[in-house]
Structure formats: C-alpha cells, structure tokens
Amino acid sequence: MRQPEASGVRSPGSGTAHELQTDNDILKFWASSAIYEKLKEKTANGEYFYFCDGPPYATGSIHPGTAWNKCIKDVICRYKRANGFRVRSQPGFDTHGLPIEVKVEQKLGLTNKQDIEKIGIAKFIGECKSFADTYVKIMTKEFGRVGVWMDWESPYITYSDSYIERSWATIREADEKGLLFQGDYVLPYCTRCETTVANYELEYEDVNDPSVFVKFALSGKNNEYLVIWTTTPWTLPANMAVMVHPLYKYAKVKVGRETWIIANDRLEQLQELFGEESTVILGTVSGKELEGMKYEHPLADLIRKKAQRKVVLSDEFVTLEEGTGLVHCAPAHGQEDFIIGKRFGLELFSPIDKSGKYTGEVAYEGMAAFDANKKIIEDLEARGALVRKMTITHRYPNCWRCKTRLIYLKTIQWFIAISKIKQTMLNELEKIGWVPPYGKERFREFVNTAPDWCISRQRYWGIPLPIWVCGNAKCSQRKIIVSRKELGSGNSNVELHRPYIDKITFKCKCGGEMHRVPEVLDVWFDSGNAIWAALGGEKYSKADFITEGKDQVRGWFYSLLGTGCVLHNEAPYKSVLMHGFFVDENGEKMSKSKGNYVSLEEIMEKFDADTFRLWSLSSTVWDDLKFTWVGLKEAGNILATLKNIGVYLARFYKYAKVTDEEVNWLGKNVEDRYILSRHYSTVQKVTEYLDRYEVHRALNEIILFMVDDLSRFYIKLIKGRENEGSHKVLYHVSFEMLKLLSLFTPFSSERIYQSFFRKYEGAESIFLLDYPKFQYTLKDTRLENQYIIAKAVLSKILDARMAGGLNVRRPVGDCQIVTTSAEVAEAVREFSSVITRLTNVKTIAVAEAAPKGGSYIEQPGDRFTACLNRELSKELVEEGQLNELRRRIQSARKEMSLIESDRIAAYITGDNELEGIAKKYEAQLKAEINAAKLHVGVAAKAAAFTKEWEIDGKKVAICVEKEK
Ligand SMILES: [Zn+2]
Ligand SMILES: [Zn+2]
C-alpha cells in the first residue's frame, strides 16, 4: 500500500506526517513540539488527580513486567488528563538499600562488610549514589521508549534530601506516639549481607536437608525419652525447650529397654523409627501432663551454657502434620520459638555470631551454621541420641538479593509497634477501593496477622535512622531529627548519609554526648513514605490512585498503610489496582538465571512499542501476563487492522470535517444507525471501565468495535459506494474511537491522526483533543440487539451456501427466514438490506412456514430456520460468472502491483458462453476493472500477464496489460 500524500501537514521541527514512520520519529515529534508540556498546560486548572508511582529499584534495565506496570499507569494518567484532570504523575526511583549495595559490591569486588569498611563507607556510598544515578537515566529512557508520559524531568529520588527529611518525620511521629521501640527480635538473616531480611522479602527454593529424629533423656527417669524431629540440626545446640500441645495425647512406647514419648496420632506414620523392634504402648498422657518435665541436652558436654531445659506448652505451633508432636524449641533461632520463649521466659541463647559462625560457647566454634549439620549428627549418634537420620526436600528461604540460605537469628532492632495501630489500619483499609475486590480480602488477612515492623538494617546505603542517643549509660535521653536545619548551623551542607551524618553529635542535658544509632532504614520504609516524601515542599494529600503487582499486598501497599497510619492516622491512598505478574508461557517467573528471560529491548527490536502495549494492556490486568511471541504477533495483526482504517479514510474520504452536531442527522441507513449506536455504547463502556481502572476491559471494547464492527462489518458494507452520509459516519466514529485508542497505543494513534485527521481537525497532536462526548440520542439498544439476531441469521445463510456448494460470489435469488418469533422477524426486516448485501442474496423474506416448492437448503438457527433457494435463473448464473471473471482480473491487477488509478487492457478468450457474458456486460466490466480496452475473443500479444482459469468447468484465458 502506498503511503497517502499528507497534504501540507507540517509540524514544527518534525517534517511532514509521512515522516512519522517509526516510534522514534513520533518520540522526536512529541519532544520537539513539547506535546506533553502543552497537554499539562491545557489541564493546568483542572481538578487535581494525584497518582503516586510505586518506585522501581534503580538497579538495571527494566524488565518487560516493569514496562507493563508503567504502561498501565500511563493509561490511567492519560485518561484522566484527556478528561481535563490536572494529573500529578511524577515517576519515582527506589535508590537505597541492599539491591544497590549488592551490585556495587560486585562491581568493586567486595564480598563482605569488612571489605566495605576497608575501602571506606564514604567511597562505598559515593559509588552507590552514582550507580543509582546511572540507572535512573537508563530506566528513564526505557520507560520513555514505550511511550510512558510522566514528569521525567523531575522524578522523585529516594536518596534526595527532601525525601529523606519527609521520611524522618514519620520516625519522629512514631516516637511521639509511643510507637517506636528497640528490642530483641528473631528475623530471617543473611550471613553474607550481614543484615536481616523482612518476611515479605523471602524467596523460597527447594533444598535437600537432613531430617533427623533425636531423643532427649528425661531427668530423673530411667531410660525415658522425648523424641523430637528437626531439619535444622545446627540449631540443636541452642535448644532451650521442647514444645508439646496441651490437648494432644502422647504415647509411652516401649522400644527395647527404653520408653519413648511420641504423639499418639503420629505413631502409625512413624513405625519405621522403631525398626524391627516390636512396640508396646505402656500408656498415654496428655501434653498438659508433660508440662515442666525436665530433660538432659544430649550434647550438653559440647555446650558451655548450662541451663535447665524443660517441656513447655503451645497450642499454636505444635501440629500433627509432621514430626513427632514434640517440637524442638531454640528461642534465638526461630520466630515461633521466639514467641514461645518470651511466653515462658526462656533464655534467648544463641551460639551463632553475625557472620553465621559458631562462637566459643560451643565446641563448634568457627564453623558456619549449615556446615555443622554433619558434625552435630555424628555427635548425636556417638552419644546414642540419634533415633534416625534421613534426607528431606523442602522449601527453604533464600536472601532475595544474594541467594544465600538464610538463618533465623536473634538481633537487636528498631521497630514500629504495628500492634498498637493495627485497629486503625484495619479500619482504614476498608475505605480503600480495591480492584479486583478480592485483593482487599488478601490485604485484610495480611494486615491482621502482621507483626511489629522491623525498620532497621545494619547496612550503609540507606536513609540513616535519625535517632541520637546519649552515651551516658545512666541516661536514657534520645533525640530525633527531622531536618537538616535541626542538625545545627555547622552542618547546613552535610551529606545526609553515612558516614558523614555519623560524625554529628549533640550535647545531652545530662552533660553526656549523643551519637546517632548506627542503623539505616529498611528500604521498604523509604518507599512506604512515598506519598508525602515525593511531594518535596508540597502539602500532603492522599493519593487518588496507585497500582502495583499483587506481591505488594505484603510490600508497598502495606508499608504505605502503616506509615500513613503513623503519620496521618489514615490510609494515604484512595484506590488500588492490583495487577498480576509477568511470567513466561508456562506461568514461571521470568529471570535471567532461569534462561527464560526476554528483554524489553528484544521485544522492541522485533515489534514496536504499541504492539507491546496493545498485547499487554488487553490481557486481564489482575491475572498473570504470560509472555508469548505468538501473542505479540496477534496483537500486531490487530494493530494492522486498526491502521488500515486510517489508510482507507486517507484514500477514499472526500468530504469536509464532521462536526458533533452534524452526526445527529448523518447516515440514515440501518448500518449507519447501527454503527453510531455501537460507537456510543462503546464510548460509554470504555469510560465506565476506565473509571473503575479496569484497563483491559476498556481496551478490549475498543478493539472489538474497531475490528468487528468497523473493519469487518461497516467498512465492508460501504466499500466502493459513494455515500457522503456513510463516509462521514465512518470519519466520525473512527476519529472519536482513535482518541480512546490513543490512551493505549499512543504511537499508532498519533500516526493515523497526523496522516489523515490533522488536516481537518487542526490540533497539533491527538493528545491535545478533548475526550469523546457521549450522545445519548444516538444510542439505540434495541437496534444493537436486533443486529445480534441479524448476524446469527446472516451466518446461517452463509452456512446454507456452504452446504449447497454455492460460494458467496454467486448471487442467489431468494432466501426465506422461517420464524414464529416477532423479535427475529423484526430484526430480519430491519437489517434485510445488510443481510442481502453481505450474503449476496437478491431478496430476503420472513415467513411463518417453510416455503413450498422450489429447492431450498435449510439451516436451523436459534428461533428460526434459514431457507436458501438453490435454483439459479439464467441471469443469476450469468451474473455469477461475470463476478468470477471480474475477480480474476482484479487479482491479476494485484499480482501486477497496479494501483487503482492504473488503467489496463484486458483480453478474454476461451469458452463461448464466458466470452458471450463478457461481451454482454462489456461496459460494466470495463468500469469495474478500470480498463481502457477490453478485447473479447482476441488473444494478447507477447509480454502480457496471462493466466488460464476454469469457471464452472469452462476454460478461459485472461491477459492483462498496463496501459501506457
Ligand atoms: Zn544476602
Ligand atoms: Zn544524657
């Protein structure tokens, strides 16, 4: 298809519209003409809409899933702007924390904290900052590449001073409300990164571990043992208790000369523990009866710590699903153990240091935790305490950044007492609008069980905790800073990061010196403050809308709610759209290490931004998006269909611009009235869906209308007909629909607008136009329902043709629709002209009874039967054969790559009857094939296009030449 001439459409600095071929041309046009800025100006006085961007980590090129996420956001912001809203759409970047520290460590070849301190914290954080800056730039470009319109010139960066200061305010508020505290806590801990990892950051992997059954001898009893099961033998040296369920029954089993205590209901599953031994049950006791019984640690000789270990009760952590119903409890190395330890006043004994190695408290000094498993099992065996050893494959958490296996470790941390604000959080979350609604249920469940929030990290590159404590051991004063100003006049230029801020001290009232605590904030705390911290100097207000992946129920959605309730006693956002994950075609997470990763760059090379956008945005937003090349290809086909509508208009439209008022009296044919009604129904639905943030539903409505109704139905009907009304209707609905489409596929929409509509509409860009108006008077639901019936009738007539071997180019005399349904009868009458044209039937009639006589092919449908007359009159046969001749010549023209205005000479020779028809309808045929000369019965000379055909068993040769 030749590119239509763009008659004088010229944009400043961008050349003519037909130069806007590639995405890059369009990007340059938007930039050089400052279209985004003009759109912002246009909406400067509109109602405020605050969209808050969940900041991606600035650690690498964007994942296609991140591009999808940003495109969803882009649609909503474009939609609101198109409706006149003053949209705040500032992008954000998460620039602190382990994700970046780990990358910088790799870059500098550092492997642990000692290495970092050796090169100096100042150098290290300098590298972290410049690393973040590099990726902020790269990612900005990548987001722009897929057509995301945000304030890329002024993003919020979590390491900036204003961001840090506004995050500090939350800490002070937490302190003033009595929500900030320091305490012991057992948390997942990465021995490589030497820091705790939050529960919601855990990544699980299947691993093989030892599965051992161990017996603990009861004190003061003769050969009586508690049998426990564990998959972490390395925690056994820290054992302080055995938990039993108060209500379970425990059997005393005679095994050889010993008595073992095991839950009654686990005996059957644990038969193999007893080997060949015959077992006799000596009696049962309840868990309650076991409480307080003392036992000897089997490795007591290897542990310096002397303690009285005993049986304690737990009705929440002892189950009968696995193990023996007696649970080994090491309060310093398990979260459940920690809770039970607190409840019963057990000592938090941990022989493991910060690097994950045993201390001198035990004989395993210097060994790494997991490495000691083997030695501990040997020692148990040597002491006769090992009942059985096996291997188990189970899920175990890893460090999400460096993939090291985590251990649970007691640490001292700073917390926000979620327990004290939980009720506010639960009340507030009910006010949030959730899409889809089940997201709220998941969220409620998560908030309900959330523990106190550990906000500190023992790292370097993060927002420093703004807490200064007095060095005087007898003084408990602490001071919380919320701004640079409060650091004192000597520090007006200080870098608000470690190590610089660590040097600042204050004088305490007691005369002592106050030092900053060494911790930095958890990076989730950074993003959790985004809604106000992003605002810089602006006043706080709730965000109207946020959207992120479903994993953020435990992440950002949660941290925002938590900080919002600390600082403002409210949920800081009004609506959430929770989207799915971007996965491969098998539903697996896409990652470089798995080898199933496809980069955005590769997608852009093979397709373009709009294909990616149309494909991803039409997929159900709250389900996982499965990547397939086929899916992208299909999206490309849809896009091509949409582009063809523009091409059609550019070629055939000869009238003036269409005004909104004019539409009311345009197009009186049934297809015109129908397409207008469908159009306005679509505008209405798209608007409703977008108001509910149901992005994919909106886009799919537009696609349905443009592909099914406009391209496959309406344009097919009006093709080749000179009808001002219909062409103007086509102009109107295509133009208005294009405006809706532009929210989703901005590149192609702009291109079609520039190449055709702009010369009529004038606006410099499609994005500077108003949102489509809804015209109620043109919506006709009854007609739309009738069309559905007419379409069913139409398809049954085509089925009848197929059954009778009558291809659709053969005109058929009559068709009767037999029905007793008044609704069907009316629909057929209303759409009769459309049905006859699209089925190539001369007349269609509605009857209550099947036609008598004639030779009818019957095809039953819902509430009707289509009866198609297979008998063809001589005229019908001739007309059919003429159609066949014309089609052959048209296909010759196509093969010769002629365009419509090219004239030809055609030669038809062969069967007498076919020659006769060509002669009889010569004038009509000449016009239809744009022939200057038509020679019938005369063969062409050499060098012409020649092909032989068979029509109804009759041979014919057709030659075509281009006229000079
Ligand atoms: Zn790690
Ligand atoms: Zn003091």
mmCIF file of N, CA, C and O in Angstrom, residues 182-185 354 410-415 456 458 519:
data_model
loop_
_atom_site.group_PDB
_atom_site.id
_atom_site.type_symbol
_atom_site.label_atom_id
_atom_site.label_comp_id
_atom_site.label_asym_id
_atom_site.label_seq_id
_atom_site.Cartn_x
_atom_site.Cartn_y
_atom_site.Cartn_z
ATOM 1 N N GLN A 182 12.967 -0.251 70.565
ATOM 2 C CA GLN A 182 14.098 -1.085 70.209
ATOM 3 C C GLN A 182 13.962 -2.395 70.970
ATOM 4 O O GLN A 182 13.575 -2.388 72.128
ATOM 5 N N GLY A 183 14.221 -3.511 70.308
ATOM 6 C CA GLY A 183 14.073 -4.766 71.038
ATOM 7 C C GLY A 183 14.710 -5.935 70.328
ATOM 8 O O GLY A 183 15.203 -5.830 69.222
ATOM 9 N N ASP A 184 14.696 -7.049 71.071
ATOM 10 C CA ASP A 184 15.207 -8.292 70.504
ATOM 11 C C ASP A 184 14.202 -8.803 69.498
ATOM 12 O O ASP A 184 12.995 -8.694 69.710
ATOM 13 N N TYR A 185 14.724 -9.401 68.510
ATOM 14 C CA TYR A 185 13.800 -9.987 67.566
ATOM 15 C C TYR A 185 14.509 -11.068 66.805
ATOM 16 O O TYR A 185 15.700 -10.955 66.503
ATOM 17 N N LYS A 354 27.331 -12.801 64.062
ATOM 18 C CA LYS A 354 26.747 -12.048 62.955
ATOM 19 C C LYS A 354 27.123 -12.606 61.578
ATOM 20 O O LYS A 354 26.461 -12.365 60.589
ATOM 21 N N LYS A 410 18.665 -14.091 66.384
ATOM 22 C CA LYS A 410 18.252 -13.030 67.310
ATOM 23 C C LYS A 410 19.098 -11.788 67.046
ATOM 24 O O LYS A 410 20.319 -11.873 66.930
ATOM 25 N N THR A 411 18.444 -10.657 66.884
ATOM 26 C CA THR A 411 19.177 -9.407 66.685
ATOM 27 C C THR A 411 18.474 -8.312 67.477
ATOM 28 O O THR A 411 17.336 -8.488 67.915
ATOM 29 N N ILE A 412 19.173 -7.194 67.635
ATOM 30 C CA ILE A 412 18.516 -6.050 68.291
ATOM 31 C C ILE A 412 18.155 -5.052 67.200
ATOM 32 O O ILE A 412 19.013 -4.672 66.393
ATOM 33 N N GLN A 413 16.905 -4.680 67.127
ATOM 34 C CA GLN A 413 16.410 -3.860 66.027
ATOM 35 C C GLN A 413 15.490 -2.755 66.513
ATOM 36 O O GLN A 413 15.020 -2.782 67.647
ATOM 37 N N TRP A 414 15.227 -1.816 65.585
ATOM 38 C CA TRP A 414 14.228 -0.782 65.833
ATOM 39 C C TRP A 414 12.907 -1.201 65.195
ATOM 40 O O TRP A 414 12.889 -1.727 64.094
ATOM 41 N N PHE A 415 11.835 -0.906 65.920
ATOM 42 C CA PHE A 415 10.518 -1.342 65.453
ATOM 43 C C PHE A 415 9.495 -0.214 65.471
ATOM 44 O O PHE A 415 9.601 0.715 66.261
ATOM 45 N N SER A 456 14.835 -1.320 60.914
ATOM 46 C CA SER A 456 16.269 -1.012 60.855
ATOM 47 C C SER A 456 17.052 -2.071 60.092
ATOM 48 O O SER A 456 16.647 -3.228 60.003
ATOM 49 N N GLN A 458 21.337 -3.174 59.372
ATOM 50 C CA GLN A 458 22.723 -2.903 59.762
ATOM 51 C C GLN A 458 23.567 -2.731 58.490
ATOM 52 O O GLN A 458 24.445 -3.517 58.201
ATOM 53 N N GLU A 519 22.239 2.272 62.690
ATOM 54 C CA GLU A 519 21.432 1.643 61.649
ATOM 55 C C GLU A 519 20.957 2.612 60.562
ATOM 56 O O GLU A 519 20.879 3.818 60.772
#
